[in-house]
XYZ file of C-alpha atoms in Angstrom:
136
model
C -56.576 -133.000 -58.582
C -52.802 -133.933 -59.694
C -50.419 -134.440 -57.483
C -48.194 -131.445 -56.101
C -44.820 -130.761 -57.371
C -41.907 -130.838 -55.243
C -39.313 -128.079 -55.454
C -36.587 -128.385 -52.903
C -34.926 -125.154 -52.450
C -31.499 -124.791 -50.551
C -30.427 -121.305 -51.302
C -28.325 -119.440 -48.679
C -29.614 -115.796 -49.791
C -32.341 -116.282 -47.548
C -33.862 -113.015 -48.873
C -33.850 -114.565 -52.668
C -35.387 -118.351 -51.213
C -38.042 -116.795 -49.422
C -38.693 -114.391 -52.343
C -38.483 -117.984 -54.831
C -40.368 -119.627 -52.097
C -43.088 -116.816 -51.933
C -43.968 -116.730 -55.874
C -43.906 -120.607 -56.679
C -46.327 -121.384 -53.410
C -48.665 -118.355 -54.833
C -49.101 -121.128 -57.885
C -50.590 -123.406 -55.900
C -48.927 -126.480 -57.639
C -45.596 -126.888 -55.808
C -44.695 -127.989 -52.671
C -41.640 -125.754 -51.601
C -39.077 -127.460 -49.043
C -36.605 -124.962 -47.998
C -33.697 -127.942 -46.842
C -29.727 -127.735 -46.078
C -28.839 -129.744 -48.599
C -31.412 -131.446 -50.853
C -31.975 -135.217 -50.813
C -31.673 -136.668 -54.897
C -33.948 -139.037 -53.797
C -37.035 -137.163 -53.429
C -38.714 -137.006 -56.955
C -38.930 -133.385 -58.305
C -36.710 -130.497 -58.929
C -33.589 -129.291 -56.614
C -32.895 -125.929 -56.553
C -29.203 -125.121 -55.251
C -26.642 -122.348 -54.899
C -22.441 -122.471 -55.498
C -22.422 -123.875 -52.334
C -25.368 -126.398 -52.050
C -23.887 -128.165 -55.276
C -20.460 -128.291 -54.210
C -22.069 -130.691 -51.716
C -24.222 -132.639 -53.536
C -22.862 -135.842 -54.909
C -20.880 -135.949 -58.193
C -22.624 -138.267 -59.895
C -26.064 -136.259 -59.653
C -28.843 -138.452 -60.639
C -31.205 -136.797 -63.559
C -28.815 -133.798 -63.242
C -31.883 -132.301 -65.826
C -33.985 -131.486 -62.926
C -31.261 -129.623 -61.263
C -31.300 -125.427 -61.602
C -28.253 -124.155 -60.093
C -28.365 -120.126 -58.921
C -24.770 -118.713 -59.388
C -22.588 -115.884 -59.890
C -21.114 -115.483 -63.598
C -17.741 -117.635 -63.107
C -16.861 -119.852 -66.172
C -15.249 -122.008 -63.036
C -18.775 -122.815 -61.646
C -20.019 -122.555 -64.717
C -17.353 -125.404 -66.208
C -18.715 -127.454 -63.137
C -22.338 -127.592 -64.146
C -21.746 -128.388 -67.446
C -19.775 -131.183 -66.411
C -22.162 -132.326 -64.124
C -24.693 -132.442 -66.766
C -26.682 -129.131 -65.438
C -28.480 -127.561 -68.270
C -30.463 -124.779 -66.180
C -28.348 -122.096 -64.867
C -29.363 -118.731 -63.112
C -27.197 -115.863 -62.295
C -28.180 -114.584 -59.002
C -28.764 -110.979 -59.993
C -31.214 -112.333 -62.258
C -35.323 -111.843 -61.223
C -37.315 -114.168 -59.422
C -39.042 -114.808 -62.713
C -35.780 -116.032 -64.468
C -35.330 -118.194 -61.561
C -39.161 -119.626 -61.760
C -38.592 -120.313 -65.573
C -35.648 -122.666 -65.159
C -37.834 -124.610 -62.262
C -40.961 -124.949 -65.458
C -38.548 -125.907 -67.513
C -36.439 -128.319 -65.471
C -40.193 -129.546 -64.301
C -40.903 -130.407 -68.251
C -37.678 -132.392 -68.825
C -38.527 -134.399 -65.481
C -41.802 -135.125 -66.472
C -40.013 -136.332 -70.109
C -37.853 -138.211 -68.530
C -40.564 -140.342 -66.405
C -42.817 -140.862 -69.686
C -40.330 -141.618 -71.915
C -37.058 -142.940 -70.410
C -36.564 -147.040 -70.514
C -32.818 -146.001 -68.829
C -33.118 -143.480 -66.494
C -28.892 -143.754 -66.274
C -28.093 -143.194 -70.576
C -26.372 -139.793 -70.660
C -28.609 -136.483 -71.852
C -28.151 -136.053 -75.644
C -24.731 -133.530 -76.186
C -22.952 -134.494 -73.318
C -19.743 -136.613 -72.490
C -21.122 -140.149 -71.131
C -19.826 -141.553 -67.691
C -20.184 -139.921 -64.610
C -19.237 -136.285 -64.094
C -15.326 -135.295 -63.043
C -15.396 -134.863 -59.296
C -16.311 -131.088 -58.492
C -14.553 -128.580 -56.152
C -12.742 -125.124 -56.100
């Protein structure tokens, strides 16, 4: 049996966690941490609100496996971008939306340990160097 998947969640709409929370533990191949602030050392994908990745560090590492959950502000949405982000989620958007972007930040992790020699080189169409400092 392969190892479990971890997915740490740190959502403040604890009605939409518990709902994400629910419907990737009914798959049976994630374990779901429901943390403060997720650690960017812990292998697997980090699932964060506005406010969770305002305190996460600048310089994400693998910023790939990151799906941020925000409102529909070309501010936050400037930040991600800039941070390398490539999976974004409006939170009005269904559960399912939400559990999409995990898969699919999942597959570009799993690229990324097969097939990276330099886990640091920039992802392909964006700015190398590390990410402008973030805030509001």
């Amino acid at each position: 049996m392969p190892a479990m998947e971890t997915v740490q969640l740190s959502i403040a709409n604890t009605n939409y966690a518990k709902a994400l929370e629910e419907t990737l533990k009914r798959n049976g191949t994630w374990e779901v941490r429901c943390v403060e602030l997720p650690d960017p050392r812990i292998d697997g994908v980090l699932v964060v609100d506005s406010e969770a990745f305002d305190r996460l560090p600048s310089s994400l590492p693998n910023p790939e496996r990151v799906v941020l959950i925000t409102r529909n502000d070309p501010a936050h949405l400037s930040l991600a971008w800039e941070a390398g982000i490539v999976s974004v989620v409006f939170e009005n958007d269904p559960i399912n939306t939400a559990v999409l972007a995990i898969l699919a930040a999942r597959l570009r992790l799993n690229e990324l340990r097969k097939g990276s020699s330099h886990p640091d080189q920039p992802t392909p169409g964006r700015p190398p160097g590390p990410p402008k400092a973030r805030g509001r």
